[in-house]
PDB file of N, CA and C in Angstrom:
ATOM      1  N   MET G   1       0.844  -1.180   0.000  1.00  0.00           N
ATOM      2  CA  MET G   1       0.000   0.000   0.000  1.00  0.00           C
ATOM      3  C   MET G   1       0.886   1.239   0.000  1.00  0.00           C
ATOM      4  N   SER G   2       0.522   2.180  -0.819  1.00  0.00           N
ATOM      5  CA  SER G   2       1.317   3.394  -0.914  1.00  0.00           C
ATOM      6  C   SER G   2       0.565   4.575  -0.295  1.00  0.00           C
ATOM      7  N   THR G   3       1.329   5.456   0.338  1.00  0.00           N
ATOM      8  CA  THR G   3       0.768   6.664   0.938  1.00  0.00           C
ATOM      9  C   THR G   3       1.270   7.868   0.173  1.00  0.00           C
ATOM     10  N   GLU G   4       0.346   8.715  -0.238  1.00  0.00           N
ATOM     11  CA  GLU G   4       0.675   9.958  -0.921  1.00  0.00           C
ATOM     12  C   GLU G   4       0.242  11.098  -0.016  1.00  0.00           C
ATOM     13  N   VAL G   5       1.124  12.083   0.147  1.00  0.00           N
ATOM     14  CA  VAL G   5       0.798  13.256   0.949  1.00  0.00           C
ATOM     15  C   VAL G   5       0.716  14.459   0.026  1.00  0.00           C
ATOM     16  N   ARG G   6      -0.379  15.198   0.158  1.00  0.00           N
ATOM     17  CA  ARG G   6      -0.623  16.387  -0.667  1.00  0.00           C
ATOM     18  C   ARG G   6      -0.789  17.607   0.227  1.00  0.00           C
ATOM     19  N   ASP G   7      -0.300  18.732  -0.243  1.00  0.00           N
ATOM     20  CA  ASP G   7      -0.483  20.004   0.459  1.00  0.00           C
ATOM     21  C   ASP G   7      -1.790  20.627  -0.021  1.00  0.00           C
ATOM     22  N   ASN G   8      -2.794  20.653   0.828  1.00  0.00           N
ATOM     23  CA  ASN G   8      -4.069  21.298   0.506  1.00  0.00           C
ATOM     24  C   ASN G   8      -4.031  22.684   1.133  1.00  0.00           C
ATOM     25  N   SER G   9      -3.430  23.628   0.432  1.00  0.00           N
ATOM     26  CA  SER G   9      -3.229  24.971   0.981  1.00  0.00           C
ATOM     27  C   SER G   9      -4.545  25.714   1.205  1.00  0.00           C
ATOM     28  N   GLN G  10      -5.583  25.374   0.467  1.00  0.00           N
ATOM     29  CA  GLN G  10      -6.883  26.020   0.671  1.00  0.00           C
ATOM     30  C   GLN G  10      -7.445  25.705   2.050  1.00  0.00           C
ATOM     31  N   LEU G  11      -7.206  24.497   2.539  1.00  0.00           N
ATOM     32  CA  LEU G  11      -7.672  24.098   3.868  1.00  0.00           C
ATOM     33  C   LEU G  11      -6.582  24.236   4.935  1.00  0.00           C
ATOM     34  N   GLY G  12      -5.359  24.583   4.516  1.00  0.00           N
ATOM     35  CA  GLY G  12      -4.261  24.729   5.465  1.00  0.00           C
ATOM     36  C   GLY G  12      -3.886  23.420   6.123  1.00  0.00           C
ATOM     37  N   ARG G  13      -3.706  22.388   5.290  1.00  0.00           N
ATOM     38  CA  ARG G  13      -3.330  21.101   5.855  1.00  0.00           C
ATOM     39  C   ARG G  13      -2.666  20.214   4.818  1.00  0.00           C
ATOM     40  N   PHE G  14      -1.857  19.291   5.335  1.00  0.00           N
ATOM     41  CA  PHE G  14      -1.327  18.225   4.514  1.00  0.00           C
ATOM     42  C   PHE G  14      -2.302  17.066   4.640  1.00  0.00           C
ATOM     43  N   GLU G  15      -2.594  16.427   3.537  1.00  0.00           N
ATOM     44  CA  GLU G  15      -3.532  15.308   3.531  1.00  0.00           C
ATOM     45  C   GLU G  15      -2.817  14.044   3.078  1.00  0.00           C
ATOM     46  N   ALA G  16      -3.097  12.960   3.776  1.00  0.00           N
ATOM     47  CA  ALA G  16      -2.535  11.659   3.415  1.00  0.00           C
ATOM     48  C   ALA G  16      -3.610  10.836   2.719  1.00  0.00           C
ATOM     49  N   TRP G  17      -3.214  10.221   1.629  1.00  0.00           N
ATOM     50  CA  TRP G  17      -4.105   9.358   0.858  1.00  0.00           C
ATOM     51  C   TRP G  17      -3.402   8.023   0.713  1.00  0.00           C
ATOM     52  N   MET G  18      -4.096   6.963   1.087  1.00  0.00           N
ATOM     53  CA  MET G  18      -3.535   5.618   0.990  1.00  0.00           C
ATOM     54  C   MET G  18      -4.350   4.832  -0.027  1.00  0.00           C
ATOM     55  N   ASP G  19      -3.697   4.489  -1.115  1.00  0.00           N
ATOM     56  CA  ASP G  19      -4.360   3.767  -2.208  1.00  0.00           C
ATOM     57  C   ASP G  19      -5.653   4.457  -2.633  1.00  0.00           C
ATOM     58  N   GLY G  20      -5.594   5.778  -2.741  1.00  0.00           N
ATOM     59  CA  GLY G  20      -6.730   6.561  -3.214  1.00  0.00           C
ATOM     60  C   GLY G  20      -7.768   6.909  -2.162  1.00  0.00           C
ATOM     61  N   GLU G  21      -7.589   6.454  -0.926  1.00  0.00           N
ATOM     62  CA  GLU G  21      -8.539   6.725   0.153  1.00  0.00           C
ATOM     63  C   GLU G  21      -7.951   7.753   1.116  1.00  0.00           C
ATOM     64  N   PHE G  22      -8.777   8.703   1.545  1.00  0.00           N
ATOM     65  CA  PHE G  22      -8.345   9.719   2.497  1.00  0.00           C
ATOM     66  C   PHE G  22      -8.031   9.056   3.834  1.00  0.00           C
ATOM     67  N   ALA G  23      -6.792   9.235   4.317  1.00  0.00           N
ATOM     68  CA  ALA G  23      -6.345   8.523   5.515  1.00  0.00           C
ATOM     69  C   ALA G  23      -6.070   9.437   6.706  1.00  0.00           C
ATOM     70  N   GLY G  24      -5.865  10.720   6.475  1.00  0.00           N
ATOM     71  CA  GLY G  24      -5.594  11.613   7.601  1.00  0.00           C
ATOM     72  C   GLY G  24      -5.065  12.957   7.136  1.00  0.00           C
ATOM     73  N   TYR G  25      -4.796  13.816   8.125  1.00  0.00           N
ATOM     74  CA  TYR G  25      -4.314  15.157   7.799  1.00  0.00           C
ATOM     75  C   TYR G  25      -3.512  15.750   8.952  1.00  0.00           C
ATOM     76  N   ALA G  26      -2.726  16.754   8.623  1.00  0.00           N
ATOM     77  CA  ALA G  26      -1.988  17.549   9.598  1.00  0.00           C
ATOM     78  C   ALA G  26      -2.257  19.010   9.266  1.00  0.00           C
ATOM     79  N   ASP G  27      -2.950  19.695  10.175  1.00  0.00           N
ATOM     80  CA  ASP G  27      -3.240  21.117   9.985  1.00  0.00           C
ATOM     81  C   ASP G  27      -1.972  21.945  10.133  1.00  0.00           C
ATOM     82  N   TYR G  28      -1.935  23.086   9.444  1.00  0.00           N
ATOM     83  CA  TYR G  28      -0.827  24.026   9.621  1.00  0.00           C
ATOM     84  C   TYR G  28      -1.315  25.448   9.440  1.00  0.00           C
ATOM     85  N   ALA G  29      -0.539  26.366   9.992  1.00  0.00           N
ATOM     86  CA  ALA G  29      -0.762  27.802   9.787  1.00  0.00           C
ATOM     87  C   ALA G  29       0.597  28.412   9.513  1.00  0.00           C
ATOM     88  N   ARG G  30       0.807  28.843   8.289  1.00  0.00           N
ATOM     89  CA  ARG G  30       2.069  29.474   7.927  1.00  0.00           C
ATOM     90  C   ARG G  30       2.009  30.954   8.299  1.00  0.00           C
ATOM     91  N   GLU G  31       3.068  31.389   8.960  1.00  0.00           N
ATOM     92  CA  GLU G  31       3.199  32.776   9.375  1.00  0.00           C
ATOM     93  C   GLU G  31       4.552  33.271   8.883  1.00  0.00           C
ATOM     94  N   GLU G  32       4.830  34.532   9.096  1.00  0.00           N
ATOM     95  CA  GLU G  32       6.108  35.074   8.651  1.00  0.00           C
ATOM     96  C   GLU G  32       7.259  34.375   9.373  1.00  0.00           C
ATOM     97  N   GLY G  33       8.037  33.625   8.624  1.00  0.00           N
ATOM     98  CA  GLY G  33       9.217  32.968   9.156  1.00  0.00           C
ATOM     99  C   GLY G  33       8.980  31.672   9.910  1.00  0.00           C
ATOM    100  N   ARG G  34       7.727  31.262  10.055  1.00  0.00           N
ATOM    101  CA  ARG G  34       7.476  30.026  10.785  1.00  0.00           C
ATOM    102  C   ARG G  34       6.173  29.371  10.345  1.00  0.00           C
ATOM    103  N   VAL G  35       6.007  28.134  10.774  1.00  0.00           N
ATOM    104  CA  VAL G  35       4.777  27.391  10.502  1.00  0.00           C
ATOM    105  C   VAL G  35       4.382  26.685  11.795  1.00  0.00           C
ATOM    106  N   VAL G  36       3.110  26.767  12.119  1.00  0.00           N
ATOM    107  CA  VAL G  36       2.576  26.142  13.326  1.00  0.00           C
ATOM    108  C   VAL G  36       1.788  24.904  12.912  1.00  0.00           C
ATOM    109  N   TYR G  37       2.056  23.787  13.602  1.00  0.00           N
ATOM    110  CA  TYR G  37       1.329  22.540  13.372  1.00  0.00           C
ATOM    111  C   TYR G  37       0.494  22.252  14.619  1.00  0.00           C
ATOM    112  N   PRO G  38      -0.807  22.623  14.618  1.00  0.00           N
ATOM    113  CA  PRO G  38      -1.623  22.470  15.823  1.00  0.00           C
ATOM    114  C   PRO G  38      -2.317  21.112  15.989  1.00  0.00           C
ATOM    115  N   HIS G  39      -2.517  20.381  14.901  1.00  0.00           N
ATOM    116  CA  HIS G  39      -3.328  19.163  15.020  1.00  0.00           C
ATOM    117  C   HIS G  39      -3.028  18.194  13.887  1.00  0.00           C
ATOM    118  N   THR G  40      -2.946  16.928  14.246  1.00  0.00           N
ATOM    119  CA  THR G  40      -2.786  15.842  13.276  1.00  0.00           C
ATOM    120  C   THR G  40      -3.819  14.779  13.606  1.00  0.00           C
ATOM    121  N   GLU G  41      -4.445  14.236  12.568  1.00  0.00           N
ATOM    122  CA  GLU G  41      -5.448  13.207  12.789  1.00  0.00           C
ATOM    123  C   GLU G  41      -5.330  12.130  11.717  1.00  0.00           C
ATOM    124  N   VAL G  42      -5.308  10.880  12.176  1.00  0.00           N
ATOM    125  CA  VAL G  42      -5.296   9.726  11.271  1.00  0.00           C
ATOM    126  C   VAL G  42      -6.634   9.021  11.446  1.00  0.00           C
ATOM    127  N   ARG G  43      -7.298   8.758  10.350  1.00  0.00           N
ATOM    128  CA  ARG G  43      -8.625   8.133  10.404  1.00  0.00           C
ATOM    129  C   ARG G  43      -8.562   6.703  10.937  1.00  0.00           C
ATOM    130  N   VAL G  44      -9.651   6.310  11.576  1.00  0.00           N
ATOM    131  CA  VAL G  44      -9.782   4.946  12.095  1.00  0.00           C
ATOM    132  C   VAL G  44      -9.558   3.964  10.936  1.00  0.00           C
ATOM    133  N   GLY G  45      -8.795   2.963  11.218  1.00  0.00           N
ATOM    134  CA  GLY G  45      -8.483   1.965  10.197  1.00  0.00           C
ATOM    135  C   GLY G  45      -7.146   2.204   9.526  1.00  0.00           C
ATOM    136  N   TYR G  46      -6.575   3.397   9.730  1.00  0.00           N
ATOM    137  CA  TYR G  46      -5.286   3.718   9.128  1.00  0.00           C
ATOM    138  C   TYR G  46      -4.186   3.896  10.165  1.00  0.00           C
ATOM    139  N   GLU G  47      -4.550   3.798  11.461  1.00  0.00           N
ATOM    140  CA  GLU G  47      -3.552   3.918  12.512  1.00  0.00           C
ATOM    141  C   GLU G  47      -2.538   2.784  12.397  1.00  0.00           C
ATOM    142  N   GLY G  48      -1.302   3.095  12.773  1.00  0.00           N
ATOM    143  CA  GLY G  48      -0.263   2.077  12.776  1.00  0.00           C
ATOM    144  C   GLY G  48       0.235   1.667  11.415  1.00  0.00           C
ATOM    145  N   ARG G  49      -0.102   2.443  10.405  1.00  0.00           N
ATOM    146  CA  ARG G  49       0.299   2.087   9.033  1.00  0.00           C
ATOM    147  C   ARG G  49       1.236   3.125   8.419  1.00  0.00           C
ATOM    148  N   GLY G  50       1.795   4.011   9.271  1.00  0.00           N
ATOM    149  CA  GLY G  50       2.776   4.983   8.799  1.00  0.00           C
ATOM    150  C   GLY G  50       2.193   6.272   8.257  1.00  0.00           C
ATOM    151  N   VAL G  51       0.895   6.460   8.394  1.00  0.00           N
ATOM    152  CA  VAL G  51       0.251   7.659   7.855  1.00  0.00           C
ATOM    153  C   VAL G  51       0.718   8.907   8.600  1.00  0.00           C
ATOM    154  N   GLY G  52       0.723   8.846   9.929  1.00  0.00           N
ATOM    155  CA  GLY G  52       1.163   9.995  10.720  1.00  0.00           C
ATOM    156  C   GLY G  52       2.601  10.370  10.420  1.00  0.00           C
ATOM    157  N   GLY G  53       3.456   9.375  10.319  1.00  0.00           N
ATOM    158  CA  GLY G  53       4.862   9.630   9.995  1.00  0.00           C
ATOM    159  C   GLY G  53       5.034  10.250   8.614  1.00  0.00           C
ATOM    160  N   ALA G  54       4.242   9.790   7.659  1.00  0.00           N
ATOM    161  CA  ALA G  54       4.310  10.357   6.312  1.00  0.00           C
ATOM    162  C   ALA G  54       3.874  11.821   6.324  1.00  0.00           C
ATOM    163  N   LEU G  55       2.839  12.122   7.106  1.00  0.00           N
ATOM    164  CA  LEU G  55       2.381  13.510   7.231  1.00  0.00           C
ATOM    165  C   LEU G  55       3.463  14.380   7.876  1.00  0.00           C
ATOM    166  N   ALA G  56       4.049  13.890   8.968  1.00  0.00           N
ATOM    167  CA  ALA G  56       5.083  14.656   9.667  1.00  0.00           C
ATOM    168  C   ALA G  56       6.303  14.881   8.784  1.00  0.00           C
ATOM    169  N   THR G  57       6.715  13.860   8.071  1.00  0.00           N
ATOM    170  CA  THR G  57       7.872  13.995   7.180  1.00  0.00           C
ATOM    171  C   THR G  57       7.607  15.038   6.098  1.00  0.00           C
ATOM    172  N   ALA G  58       6.444  14.965   5.469  1.00  0.00           N
ATOM    173  CA  ALA G  58       6.100  15.940   4.427  1.00  0.00           C
ATOM    174  C   ALA G  58       6.057  17.349   5.006  1.00  0.00           C
ATOM    175  N   ALA G  59       5.515  17.487   6.213  1.00  0.00           N
ATOM    176  CA  ALA G  59       5.436  18.805   6.854  1.00  0.00           C
ATOM    177  C   ALA G  59       6.824  19.371   7.120  1.00  0.00           C
ATOM    178  N   MET G  60       7.725  18.553   7.629  1.00  0.00           N
ATOM    179  CA  MET G  60       9.082  19.025   7.936  1.00  0.00           C
ATOM    180  C   MET G  60       9.863  19.348   6.667  1.00  0.00           C
ATOM    181  N   GLU G  61       9.706  18.517   5.657  1.00  0.00           N
ATOM    182  CA  GLU G  61      10.401  18.790   4.398  1.00  0.00           C
ATOM    183  C   GLU G  61       9.894  20.073   3.759  1.00  0.00           C
ATOM    184  N   ASP G  62       8.592  20.318   3.870  1.00  0.00           N
ATOM    185  CA  ASP G  62       8.019  21.557   3.345  1.00  0.00           C
ATOM    186  C   ASP G  62       8.556  22.759   4.115  1.00  0.00           C
ATOM    187  N   ALA G  63       8.602  22.670   5.431  1.00  0.00           N
ATOM    188  CA  ALA G  63       9.123  23.767   6.253  1.00  0.00           C
ATOM    189  C   ALA G  63      10.578  24.057   5.900  1.00  0.00           C
ATOM    190  N   GLU G  64      11.356  23.008   5.732  1.00  0.00           N
ATOM    191  CA  GLU G  64      12.766  23.195   5.387  1.00  0.00           C
ATOM    192  C   GLU G  64      12.921  23.850   4.019  1.00  0.00           C
ATOM    193  N   ARG G  65      12.150  23.399   3.052  1.00  0.00           N
ATOM    194  CA  ARG G  65      12.193  23.975   1.698  1.00  0.00           C
ATOM    195  C   ARG G  65      11.850  25.458   1.717  1.00  0.00           C
ATOM    196  N   ARG G  66      10.899  25.838   2.562  1.00  0.00           N
ATOM    197  CA  ARG G  66      10.450  27.229   2.637  1.00  0.00           C
ATOM    198  C   ARG G  66      11.290  28.077   3.587  1.00  0.00           C
ATOM    199  N   GLY G  67      12.219  27.454   4.290  1.00  0.00           N
ATOM    200  CA  GLY G  67      13.056  28.180   5.239  1.00  0.00           C
ATOM    201  C   GLY G  67      12.287  28.644   6.468  1.00  0.00           C
ATOM    202  N   LEU G  68      11.294  27.835   6.904  1.00  0.00           N
ATOM    203  CA  LEU G  68      10.459  28.206   8.040  1.00  0.00           C
ATOM    204  C   LEU G  68      10.869  27.461   9.301  1.00  0.00           C
ATOM    205  N   ARG G  69      10.739  28.135  10.439  1.00  0.00           N
ATOM    206  CA  ARG G  69      10.903  27.506  11.736  1.00  0.00           C
ATOM    207  C   ARG G  69       9.593  26.778  12.055  1.00  0.00           C
ATOM    208  N   VAL G  70       9.669  25.735  12.851  1.00  0.00           N
ATOM    209  CA  VAL G  70       8.517  24.896  13.155  1.00  0.00           C
ATOM    210  C   VAL G  70       8.081  25.087  14.611  1.00  0.00           C
ATOM    211  N   VAL G  71       6.779  25.325  14.787  1.00  0.00           N
ATOM    212  CA  VAL G  71       6.170  25.338  16.111  1.00  0.00           C
ATOM    213  C   VAL G  71       5.262  24.111  16.160  1.00  0.00           C
ATOM    214  N   ALA G  72       5.674  23.123  16.940  1.00  0.00           N
ATOM    215  CA  ALA G  72       4.937  21.856  17.001  1.00  0.00           C
ATOM    216  C   ALA G  72       4.031  21.844  18.226  1.00  0.00           C
ATOM    217  N   SER G  73       2.892  22.507  18.129  1.00  0.00           N
ATOM    218  CA  SER G  73       1.942  22.492  19.244  1.00  0.00           C
ATOM    219  C   SER G  73       1.096  21.222  19.246  1.00  0.00           C
ATOM    220  N   CYS G  74       1.088  20.496  18.165  1.00  0.00           N
ATOM    221  CA  CYS G  74       0.412  19.198  18.086  1.00  0.00           C
ATOM    222  C   CYS G  74       1.257  18.159  18.829  1.00  0.00           C
ATOM    223  N   PRO G  75       0.676  17.453  19.794  1.00  0.00           N
ATOM    224  CA  PRO G  75       1.446  16.443  20.535  1.00  0.00           C
ATOM    225  C   PRO G  75       2.059  15.364  19.640  1.00  0.00           C
ATOM    226  N   PHE G  76       1.362  14.975  18.587  1.00  0.00           N
ATOM    227  CA  PHE G  76       1.914  13.953  17.701  1.00  0.00           C
ATOM    228  C   PHE G  76       3.167  14.475  16.997  1.00  0.00           C
ATOM    229  N   ILE G  77       3.081  15.665  16.401  1.00  0.00           N
ATOM    230  CA  ILE G  77       4.235  16.238  15.687  1.00  0.00           C
ATOM    231  C   ILE G  77       5.396  16.468  16.656  1.00  0.00           C
ATOM    232  N   ALA G  78       5.109  16.995  17.839  1.00  0.00           N
ATOM    233  CA  ALA G  78       6.158  17.232  18.840  1.00  0.00           C
ATOM    234  C   ALA G  78       6.842  15.913  19.213  1.00  0.00           C
ATOM    235  N   GLY G  79       6.062  14.872  19.452  1.00  0.00           N
ATOM    236  CA  GLY G  79       6.625  13.574  19.789  1.00  0.00           C
ATOM    237  C   GLY G  79       7.420  12.973  18.648  1.00  0.00           C
ATOM    238  N   TRP G  80       6.912  13.141  17.443  1.00  0.00           N
ATOM    239  CA  TRP G  80       7.600  12.622  16.258  1.00  0.00           C
ATOM    240  C   TRP G  80       8.960  13.298  16.117  1.00  0.00           C
ATOM    241  N   LEU G  81       8.997  14.606  16.364  1.00  0.00           N
ATOM    242  CA  LEU G  81      10.266  15.340  16.247  1.00  0.00           C
ATOM    243  C   LEU G  81      11.312  14.833  17.237  1.00  0.00           C
ATOM    244  N   THR G  82      10.899  14.443  18.424  1.00  0.00           N
ATOM    245  CA  THR G  82      11.877  13.938  19.399  1.00  0.00           C
ATOM    246  C   THR G  82      12.525  12.649  18.916  1.00  0.00           C
ATOM    247  N   LYS G  83      11.843  11.923  18.043  1.00  0.00           N
ATOM    248  CA  LYS G  83      12.366  10.668  17.519  1.00  0.00           C
ATOM    249  C   LYS G  83      13.102  10.839  16.193  1.00  0.00           C
ATOM    250  N   HIS G  84      13.103  12.053  15.663  1.00  0.00           N
ATOM    251  CA  HIS G  84      13.730  12.314  14.365  1.00  0.00           C
ATOM    252  C   HIS G  84      14.662  13.515  14.459  1.00  0.00           C
ATOM    253  N   PRO G  85      15.860  13.286  14.988  1.00  0.00           N
ATOM    254  CA  PRO G  85      16.804  14.394  15.179  1.00  0.00           C
ATOM    255  C   PRO G  85      17.206  15.099  13.886  1.00  0.00           C
ATOM    256  N   GLU G  86      17.020  14.435  12.760  1.00  0.00           N
ATOM    257  CA  GLU G  86      17.392  15.064  11.487  1.00  0.00           C
ATOM    258  C   GLU G  86      16.527  16.282  11.157  1.00  0.00           C
ATOM    259  N   TYR G  87      15.409  16.446  11.865  1.00  0.00           N
ATOM    260  CA  TYR G  87      14.535  17.603  11.639  1.00  0.00           C
ATOM    261  C   TYR G  87      14.476  18.551  12.839  1.00  0.00           C
ATOM    262  N   GLN G  88      15.135  18.215  13.934  1.00  0.00           N
ATOM    263  CA  GLN G  88      15.038  19.028  15.142  1.00  0.00           C
ATOM    264  C   GLN G  88      15.603  20.429  14.974  1.00  0.00           C
ATOM    265  N   HIS G  89      16.502  20.622  14.025  1.00  0.00           N
ATOM    266  CA  HIS G  89      17.052  21.964  13.786  1.00  0.00           C
ATOM    267  C   HIS G  89      15.992  22.948  13.305  1.00  0.00           C
ATOM    268  N   LEU G  90      14.846  22.440  12.868  1.00  0.00           N
ATOM    269  CA  LEU G  90      13.775  23.313  12.385  1.00  0.00           C
ATOM    270  C   LEU G  90      12.921  23.880  13.512  1.00  0.00           C
ATOM    271  N   GLU G  91      12.958  23.246  14.682  1.00  0.00           N
ATOM    272  CA  GLU G  91      12.097  23.652  15.789  1.00  0.00           C
ATOM    273  C   GLU G  91      12.423  25.054  16.277  1.00  0.00           C
ATOM    274  N   GLU G  92      11.360  25.815  16.478  1.00  0.00           N
ATOM    275  CA  GLU G  92      11.509  27.143  17.057  1.00  0.00           C
ATOM    276  C   GLU G  92      11.591  26.976  18.564  1.00  0.00           C
ATOM    277  N   THR G  93      12.601  27.535  19.139  1.00  0.00           N
ATOM    278  CA  THR G  93      12.744  27.459  20.590  1.00  0.00           C
ATOM    279  C   THR G  93      12.495  28.820  21.196  1.00  0.00           C
ATOM    280  N   THR G  94      11.909  28.822  22.372  1.00  0.00           N
ATOM    281  CA  THR G  94      11.637  30.085  23.048  1.00  0.00           C
ATOM    282  C   THR G  94      12.868  30.476  23.868  1.00  0.00           C
ATOM    283  N   PRO G  95      13.168  31.757  23.874  1.00  0.00           N
ATOM    284  CA  PRO G  95      14.380  32.221  24.591  1.00  0.00           C
ATOM    285  C   PRO G  95      14.239  32.101  26.094  1.00  0.00           C
TER     286      PRO G  95
END
């Protein structure tokens, strides 16, 4: 099964599609110099199949491409970042 992640900028979210079926999303709000990720949701039946990780990876790669700092207010994204040090340099830290 393949997972495709699309940026739905009209709704302000990344959407995951697994074999043509909507599997979940990660909301975002892009601001000057940063992007906030407040919520991620994986639909019932798609948990444990890598959908959340695919969403988080796409979100971090997008932030890096755009040169944005990341505010991970979503517990899933924040937890995912602790397990993926290759993206931790993107996190916005408070002074």
